PDB file of C-alpha atoms in Angstrom:
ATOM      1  CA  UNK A   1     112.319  90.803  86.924  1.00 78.00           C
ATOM      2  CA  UNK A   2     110.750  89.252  89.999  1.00 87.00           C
ATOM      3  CA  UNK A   3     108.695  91.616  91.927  1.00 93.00           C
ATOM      4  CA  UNK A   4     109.338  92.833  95.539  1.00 96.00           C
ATOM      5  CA  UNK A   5     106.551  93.783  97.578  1.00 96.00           C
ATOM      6  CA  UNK A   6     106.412  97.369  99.368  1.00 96.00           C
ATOM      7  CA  UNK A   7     107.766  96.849 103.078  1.00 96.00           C
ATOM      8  CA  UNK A   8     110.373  93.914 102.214  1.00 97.00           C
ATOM      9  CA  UNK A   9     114.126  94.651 100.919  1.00 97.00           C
ATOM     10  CA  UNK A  10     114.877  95.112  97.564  1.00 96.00           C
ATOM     11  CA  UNK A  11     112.194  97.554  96.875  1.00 96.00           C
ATOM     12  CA  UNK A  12     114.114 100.566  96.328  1.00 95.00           C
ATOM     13  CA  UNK A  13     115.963  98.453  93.503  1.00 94.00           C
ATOM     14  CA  UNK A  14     112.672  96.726  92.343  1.00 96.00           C
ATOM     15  CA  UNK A  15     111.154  99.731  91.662  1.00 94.00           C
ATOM     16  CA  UNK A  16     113.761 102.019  89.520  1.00 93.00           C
ATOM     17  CA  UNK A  17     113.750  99.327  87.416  1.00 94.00           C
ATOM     18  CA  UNK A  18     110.160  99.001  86.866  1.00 94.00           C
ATOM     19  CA  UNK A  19     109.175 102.510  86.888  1.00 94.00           C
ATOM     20  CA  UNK A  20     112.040 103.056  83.877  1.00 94.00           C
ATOM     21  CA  UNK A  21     110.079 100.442  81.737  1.00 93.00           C
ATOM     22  CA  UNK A  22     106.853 101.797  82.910  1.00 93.00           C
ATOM     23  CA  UNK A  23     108.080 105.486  81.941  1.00 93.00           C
ATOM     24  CA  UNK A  24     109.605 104.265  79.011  1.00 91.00           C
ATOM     25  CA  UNK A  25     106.284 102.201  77.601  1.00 89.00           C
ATOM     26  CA  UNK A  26     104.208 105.131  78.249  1.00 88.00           C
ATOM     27  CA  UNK A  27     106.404 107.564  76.183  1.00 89.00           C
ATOM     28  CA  UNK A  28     106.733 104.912  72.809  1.00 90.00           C
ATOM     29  CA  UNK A  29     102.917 104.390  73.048  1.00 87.00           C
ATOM     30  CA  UNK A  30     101.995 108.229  72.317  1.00 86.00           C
ATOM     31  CA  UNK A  31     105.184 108.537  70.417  1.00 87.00           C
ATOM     32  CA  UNK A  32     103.811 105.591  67.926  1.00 87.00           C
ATOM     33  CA  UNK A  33     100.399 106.849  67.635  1.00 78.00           C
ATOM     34  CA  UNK A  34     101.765 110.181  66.507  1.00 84.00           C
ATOM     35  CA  UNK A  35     103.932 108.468  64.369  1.00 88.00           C
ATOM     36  CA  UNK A  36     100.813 106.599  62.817  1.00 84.00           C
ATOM     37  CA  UNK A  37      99.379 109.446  62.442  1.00 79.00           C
ATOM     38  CA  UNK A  38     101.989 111.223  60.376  1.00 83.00           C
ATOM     39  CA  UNK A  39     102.352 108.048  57.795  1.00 86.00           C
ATOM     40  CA  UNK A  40      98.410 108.065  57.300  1.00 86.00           C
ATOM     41  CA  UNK A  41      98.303 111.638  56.750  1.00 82.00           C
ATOM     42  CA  UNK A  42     101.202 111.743  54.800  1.00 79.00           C
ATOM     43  CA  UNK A  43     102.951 113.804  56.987  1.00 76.00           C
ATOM     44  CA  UNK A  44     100.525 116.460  58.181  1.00 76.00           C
ATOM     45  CA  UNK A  45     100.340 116.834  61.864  1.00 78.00           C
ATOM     46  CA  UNK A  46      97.237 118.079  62.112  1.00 80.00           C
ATOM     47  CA  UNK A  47      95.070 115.662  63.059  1.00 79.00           C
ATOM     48  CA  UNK A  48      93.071 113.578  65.819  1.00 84.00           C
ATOM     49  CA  UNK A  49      95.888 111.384  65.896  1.00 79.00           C
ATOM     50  CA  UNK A  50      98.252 114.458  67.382  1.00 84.00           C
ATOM     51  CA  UNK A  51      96.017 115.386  69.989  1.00 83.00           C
ATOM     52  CA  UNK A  52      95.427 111.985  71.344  1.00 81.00           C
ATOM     53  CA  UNK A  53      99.155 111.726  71.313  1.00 81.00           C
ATOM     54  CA  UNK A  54      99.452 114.956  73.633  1.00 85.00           C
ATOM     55  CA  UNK A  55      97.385 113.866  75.804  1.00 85.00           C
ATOM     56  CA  UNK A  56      98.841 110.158  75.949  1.00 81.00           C
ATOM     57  CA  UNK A  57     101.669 111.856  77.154  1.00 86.00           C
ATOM     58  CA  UNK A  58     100.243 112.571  80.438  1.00 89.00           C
ATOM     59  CA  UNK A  59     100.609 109.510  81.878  1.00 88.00           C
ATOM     60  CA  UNK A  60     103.913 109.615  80.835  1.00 86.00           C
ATOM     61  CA  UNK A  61     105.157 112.807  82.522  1.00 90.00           C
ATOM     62  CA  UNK A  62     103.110 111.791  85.845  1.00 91.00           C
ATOM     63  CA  UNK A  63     105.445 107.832  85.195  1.00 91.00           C
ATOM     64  CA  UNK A  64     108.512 109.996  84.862  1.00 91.00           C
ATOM     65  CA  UNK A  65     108.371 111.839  87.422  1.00 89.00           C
ATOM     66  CA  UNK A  66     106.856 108.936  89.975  1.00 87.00           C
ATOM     67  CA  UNK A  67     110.562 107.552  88.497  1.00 90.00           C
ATOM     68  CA  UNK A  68     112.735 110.234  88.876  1.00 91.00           C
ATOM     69  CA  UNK A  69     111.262 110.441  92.884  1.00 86.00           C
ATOM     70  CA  UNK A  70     113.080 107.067  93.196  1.00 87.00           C
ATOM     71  CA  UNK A  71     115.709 107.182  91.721  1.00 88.00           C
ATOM     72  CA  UNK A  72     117.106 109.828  93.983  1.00 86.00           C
ATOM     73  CA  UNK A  73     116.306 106.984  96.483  1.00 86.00           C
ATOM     74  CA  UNK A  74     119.687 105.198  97.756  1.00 90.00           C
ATOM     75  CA  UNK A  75     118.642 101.288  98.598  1.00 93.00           C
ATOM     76  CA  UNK A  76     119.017 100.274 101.790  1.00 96.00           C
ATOM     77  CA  UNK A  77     122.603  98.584 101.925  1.00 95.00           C
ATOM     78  CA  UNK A  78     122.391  94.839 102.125  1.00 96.00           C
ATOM     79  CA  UNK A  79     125.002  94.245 104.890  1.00 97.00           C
ATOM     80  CA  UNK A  80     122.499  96.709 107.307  1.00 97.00           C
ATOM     81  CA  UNK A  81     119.715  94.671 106.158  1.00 98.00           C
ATOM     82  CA  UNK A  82     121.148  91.597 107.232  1.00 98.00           C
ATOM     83  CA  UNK A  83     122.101  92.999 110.868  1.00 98.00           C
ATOM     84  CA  UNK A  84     118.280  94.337 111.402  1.00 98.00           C
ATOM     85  CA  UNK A  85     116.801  91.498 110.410  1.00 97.00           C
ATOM     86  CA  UNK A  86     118.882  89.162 112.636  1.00 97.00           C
ATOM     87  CA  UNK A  87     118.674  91.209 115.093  1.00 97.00           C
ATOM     88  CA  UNK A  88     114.578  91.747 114.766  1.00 97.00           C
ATOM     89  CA  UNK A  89     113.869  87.352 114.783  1.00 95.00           C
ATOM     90  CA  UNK A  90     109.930  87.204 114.591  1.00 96.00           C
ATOM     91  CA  UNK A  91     108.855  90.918 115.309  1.00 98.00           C
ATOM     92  CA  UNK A  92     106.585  92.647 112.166  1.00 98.00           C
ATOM     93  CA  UNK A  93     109.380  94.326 110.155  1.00 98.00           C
ATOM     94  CA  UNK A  94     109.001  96.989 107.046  1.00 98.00           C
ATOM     95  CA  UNK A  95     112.444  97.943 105.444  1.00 98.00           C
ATOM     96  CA  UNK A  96     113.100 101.025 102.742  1.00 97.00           C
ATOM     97  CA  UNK A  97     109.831 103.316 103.867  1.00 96.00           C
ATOM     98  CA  UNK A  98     109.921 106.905 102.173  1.00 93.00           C
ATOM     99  CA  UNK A  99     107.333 108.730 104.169  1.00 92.00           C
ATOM    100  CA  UNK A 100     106.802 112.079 102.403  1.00 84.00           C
ATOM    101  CA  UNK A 101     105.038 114.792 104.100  1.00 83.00           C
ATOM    102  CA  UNK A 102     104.244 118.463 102.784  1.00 78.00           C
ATOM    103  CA  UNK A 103     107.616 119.433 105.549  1.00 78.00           C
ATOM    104  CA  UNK A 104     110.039 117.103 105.485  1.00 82.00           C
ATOM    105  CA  UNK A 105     110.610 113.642 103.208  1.00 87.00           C
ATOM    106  CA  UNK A 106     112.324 110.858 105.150  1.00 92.00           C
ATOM    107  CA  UNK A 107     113.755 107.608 104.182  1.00 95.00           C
ATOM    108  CA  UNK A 108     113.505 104.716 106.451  1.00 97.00           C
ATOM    109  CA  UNK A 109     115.665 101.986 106.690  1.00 97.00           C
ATOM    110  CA  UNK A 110     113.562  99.573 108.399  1.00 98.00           C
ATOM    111  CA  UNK A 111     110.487  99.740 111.333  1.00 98.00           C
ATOM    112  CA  UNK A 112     109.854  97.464 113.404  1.00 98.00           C
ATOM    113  CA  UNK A 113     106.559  97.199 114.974  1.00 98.00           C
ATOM    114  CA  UNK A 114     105.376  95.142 118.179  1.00 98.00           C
ATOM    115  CA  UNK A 115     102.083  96.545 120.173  1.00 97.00           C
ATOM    116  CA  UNK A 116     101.330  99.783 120.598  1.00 97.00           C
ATOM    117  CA  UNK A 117     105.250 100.441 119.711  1.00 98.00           C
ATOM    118  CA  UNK A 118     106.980 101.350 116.477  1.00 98.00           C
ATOM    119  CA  UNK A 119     110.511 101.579 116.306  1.00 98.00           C
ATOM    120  CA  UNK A 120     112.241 102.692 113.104  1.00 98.00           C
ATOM    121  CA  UNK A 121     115.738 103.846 111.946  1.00 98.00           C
ATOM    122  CA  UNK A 122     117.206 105.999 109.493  1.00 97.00           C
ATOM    123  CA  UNK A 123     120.624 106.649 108.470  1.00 94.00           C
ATOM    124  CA  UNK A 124     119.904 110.257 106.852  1.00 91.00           C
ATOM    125  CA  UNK A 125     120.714 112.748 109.028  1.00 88.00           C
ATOM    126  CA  UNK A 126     118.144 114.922 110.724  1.00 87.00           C
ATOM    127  CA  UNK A 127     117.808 117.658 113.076  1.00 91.00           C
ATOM    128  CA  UNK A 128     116.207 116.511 116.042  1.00 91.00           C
ATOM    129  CA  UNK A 129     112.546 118.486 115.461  1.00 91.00           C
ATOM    130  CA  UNK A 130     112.377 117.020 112.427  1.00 92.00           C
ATOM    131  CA  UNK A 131     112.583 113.540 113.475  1.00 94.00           C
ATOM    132  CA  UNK A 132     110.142 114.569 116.449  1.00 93.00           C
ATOM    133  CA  UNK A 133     107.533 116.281 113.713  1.00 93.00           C
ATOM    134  CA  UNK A 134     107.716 113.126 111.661  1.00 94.00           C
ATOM    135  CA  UNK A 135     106.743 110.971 114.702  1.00 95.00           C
ATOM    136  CA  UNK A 136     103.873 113.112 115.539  1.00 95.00           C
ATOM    137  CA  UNK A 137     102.738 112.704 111.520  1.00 95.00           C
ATOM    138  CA  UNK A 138     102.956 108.979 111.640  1.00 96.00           C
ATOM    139  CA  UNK A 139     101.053 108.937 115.190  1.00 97.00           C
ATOM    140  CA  UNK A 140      98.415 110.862 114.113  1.00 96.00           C
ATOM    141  CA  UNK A 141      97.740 109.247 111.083  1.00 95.00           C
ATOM    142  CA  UNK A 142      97.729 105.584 112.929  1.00 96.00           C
ATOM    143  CA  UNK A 143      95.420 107.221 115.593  1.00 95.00           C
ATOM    144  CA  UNK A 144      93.272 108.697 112.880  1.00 95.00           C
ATOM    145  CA  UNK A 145      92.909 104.881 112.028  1.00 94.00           C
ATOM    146  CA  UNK A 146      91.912 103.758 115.045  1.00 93.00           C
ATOM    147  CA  UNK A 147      95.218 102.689 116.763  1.00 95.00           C
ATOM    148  CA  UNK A 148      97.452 104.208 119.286  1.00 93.00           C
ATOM    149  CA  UNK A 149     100.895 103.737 118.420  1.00 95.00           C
ATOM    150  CA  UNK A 150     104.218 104.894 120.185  1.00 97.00           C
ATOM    151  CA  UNK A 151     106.018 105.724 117.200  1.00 97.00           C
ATOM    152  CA  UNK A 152     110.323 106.739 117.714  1.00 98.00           C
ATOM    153  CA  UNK A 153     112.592 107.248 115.090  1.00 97.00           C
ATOM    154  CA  UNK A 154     116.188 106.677 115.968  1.00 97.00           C
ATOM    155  CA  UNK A 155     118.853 107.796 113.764  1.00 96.00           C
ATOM    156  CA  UNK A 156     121.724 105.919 115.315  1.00 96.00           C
ATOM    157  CA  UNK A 157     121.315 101.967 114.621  1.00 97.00           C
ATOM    158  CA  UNK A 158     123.061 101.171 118.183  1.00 97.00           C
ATOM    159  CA  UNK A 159     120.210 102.758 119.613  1.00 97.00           C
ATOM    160  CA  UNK A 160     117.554 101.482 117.512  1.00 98.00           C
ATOM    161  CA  UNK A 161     119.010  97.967 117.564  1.00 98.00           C
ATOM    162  CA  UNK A 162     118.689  98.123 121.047  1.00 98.00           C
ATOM    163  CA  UNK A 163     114.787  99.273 121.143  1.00 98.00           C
ATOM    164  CA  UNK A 164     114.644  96.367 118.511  1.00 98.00           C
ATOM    165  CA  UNK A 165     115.810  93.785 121.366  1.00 98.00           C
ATOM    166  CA  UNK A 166     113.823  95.524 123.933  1.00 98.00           C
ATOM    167  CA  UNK A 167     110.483  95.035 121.765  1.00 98.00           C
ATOM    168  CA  UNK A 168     111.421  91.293 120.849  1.00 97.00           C
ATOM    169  CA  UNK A 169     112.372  90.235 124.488  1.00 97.00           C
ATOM    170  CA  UNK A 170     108.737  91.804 125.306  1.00 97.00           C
ATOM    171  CA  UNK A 171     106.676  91.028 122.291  1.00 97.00           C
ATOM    172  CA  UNK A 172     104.505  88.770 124.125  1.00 97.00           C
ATOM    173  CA  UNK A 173     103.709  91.186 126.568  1.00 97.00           C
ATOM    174  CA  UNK A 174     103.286  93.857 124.334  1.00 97.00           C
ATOM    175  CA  UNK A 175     101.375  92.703 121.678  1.00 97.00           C
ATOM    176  CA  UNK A 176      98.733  91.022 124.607  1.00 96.00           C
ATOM    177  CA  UNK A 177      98.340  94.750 126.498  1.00 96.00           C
ATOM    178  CA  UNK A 178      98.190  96.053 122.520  1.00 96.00           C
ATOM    179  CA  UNK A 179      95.217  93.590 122.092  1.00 94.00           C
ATOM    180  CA  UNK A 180      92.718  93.959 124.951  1.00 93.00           C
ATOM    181  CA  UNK A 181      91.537  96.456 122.698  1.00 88.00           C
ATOM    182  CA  UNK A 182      92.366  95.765 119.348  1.00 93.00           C
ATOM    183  CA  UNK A 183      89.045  96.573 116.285  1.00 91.00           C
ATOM    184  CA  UNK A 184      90.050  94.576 113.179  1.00 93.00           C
ATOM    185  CA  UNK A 185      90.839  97.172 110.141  1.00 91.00           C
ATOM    186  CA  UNK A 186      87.474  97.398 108.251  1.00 89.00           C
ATOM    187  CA  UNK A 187      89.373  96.700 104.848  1.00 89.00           C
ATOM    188  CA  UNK A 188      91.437  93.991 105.954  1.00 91.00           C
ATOM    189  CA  UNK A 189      89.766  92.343 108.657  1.00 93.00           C
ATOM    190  CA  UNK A 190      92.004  89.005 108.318  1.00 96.00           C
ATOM    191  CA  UNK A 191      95.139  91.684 109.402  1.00 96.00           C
ATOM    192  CA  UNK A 192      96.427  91.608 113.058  1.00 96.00           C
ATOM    193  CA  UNK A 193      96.827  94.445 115.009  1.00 97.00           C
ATOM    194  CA  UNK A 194     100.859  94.499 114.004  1.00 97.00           C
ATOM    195  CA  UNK A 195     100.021  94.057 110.321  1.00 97.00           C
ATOM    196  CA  UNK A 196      97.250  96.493 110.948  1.00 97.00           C
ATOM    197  CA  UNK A 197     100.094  99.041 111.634  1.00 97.00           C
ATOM    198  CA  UNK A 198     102.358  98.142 108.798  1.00 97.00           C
ATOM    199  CA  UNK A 199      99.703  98.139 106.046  1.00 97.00           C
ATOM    200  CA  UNK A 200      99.724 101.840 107.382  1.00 96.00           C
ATOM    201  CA  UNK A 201     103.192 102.457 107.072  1.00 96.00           C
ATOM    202  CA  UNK A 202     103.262 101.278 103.879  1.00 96.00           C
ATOM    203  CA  UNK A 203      99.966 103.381 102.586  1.00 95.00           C
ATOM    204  CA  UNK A 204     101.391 106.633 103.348  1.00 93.00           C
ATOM    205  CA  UNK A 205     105.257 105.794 102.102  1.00 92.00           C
ATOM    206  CA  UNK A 206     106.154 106.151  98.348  1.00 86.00           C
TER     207      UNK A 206
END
C-alpha cells in the first residue's frame, strides 16, 4: 500500500485503508496478551496480564474511532481532481482537507493558495454563514501564525475555477506583493511563504 501524503489526492482512500489495519493491529495485540494470559493461568482471568490488556485497548478505541471519522469521508472524485488540477498549472494546491472546528466540520475538495490569497472549493452544501464562519476560522488561525491570508470558500466549482485562473494569471504579482513581507516559519524555515500556508492547512485538517 503506497502511502499518500496529507494535501495530495488519494488521501481520503489512503487513509481508510491504513487506519483499518492500524485499528485492527491494535485490537489483536491486547486481544493476544489476554489470551496469553488465560493459557498461563490456566484459564483464570485474574491477573496482570488482564489489566494490561484493558488498558492496551485504549489505543485501540482512540484508532477506531480516528477510523470511523474517515470513513464517513467520501474521496474526492477523480474526474474533479483532474479538472482542478489542470485548471490550477503551477499554483500551491492541497486536495481532500477536512477542517473540523468545535461548529461546523467541512470537507474540502481542493485549495489553492497564491499570496496572501486562498481559494478553496467544496461540493457539500452549506448555508452561506457557515462557509463565512469557516473562513474567519482559517484566517485567524493563519494570522495567529504570522500571515495574512484572504481565505474564500466557494461552493460552486464554476466559480472557484474561475478564482483559480484569476490567481494563476496573477501569481507573479501576487506572490511578489505577498513577499515584501514574508518571516520564514520558525519550524520550517526552508518553506516559502505559499508552502508556509499549506503546511497550515494541512495542521489543522484531519
Amino acid at each position: 500500500m503506497k502511502k499518500v501524503a496529507k494535501g495530495n489526492y488519494g488521501y481520503i482512500r489512503y487513509q481508510k485503508k491504513f487506519r483499518f489495519l492500524r485499528s485492527l493491529g491494535a485490537l489483536v495485540l491486547p486481544l493476544a496478551f489476554f489470551t496469553a494470559g488465560l493459557i498461563i493461568n490456566q484459564g483464570d482471568r485474574n491477573s496482570i496480564y488482564t489489566v494490561v490488556a484493558i488498558v492496551g485497548c485504549l489505543p485501540a478505541c482512540m484508532s477506531i474511532t480516528g477510523m470511523i471519522m474517515m470513513w464517513l469521508r467520501k474521496p474526492m472524485d477523480e474526474e474533479l481532481y483532474r479538472e482542478i488540477s489542470g485548471r490550477a498549472g503551477d499554483l500551491t494546491m492541497a486536495y481532500e482537507l477536512y477542517l473540523t472546528t468545535q461548529d461546523k466540520n467541512l470537507f474540502l475538495d481542493a485549495a489553492a493558495i497564491c499570496g496572501e490569497h486562498a481559494a478553496c472549493y467544496t461540493h457539500e452544501k452549506a448555508e452561506h454563514w457557515e462557509l463565512v464562519n469557516m473562513q474567519k476560522h482559517v484566517e485567524t488561525i493563519l494570522l495567529n501564525n504570522g500571515y495574512k491570508a484572504d481565505v474564500k470558500i466557494f461552493d460552486q466549482k464554476k466559480a472557484f475555477l474561475d478564482r483559480v485562473d484569476t490567481l494563476r494569471s496573477r501569481k507573479e504579482e501576487f506572490e511578489a506583493a505577498a513577499n515584501e513581507h514574508f518571516k520564514p516559519y520558525d519550524k520550517y524555515p526552508e518553506l516559502s511563504r505559499n508552502e508556509v500556508v499549506r503546511h497550515l492547512l494541512l495542521a489543522i485538517s484531519l
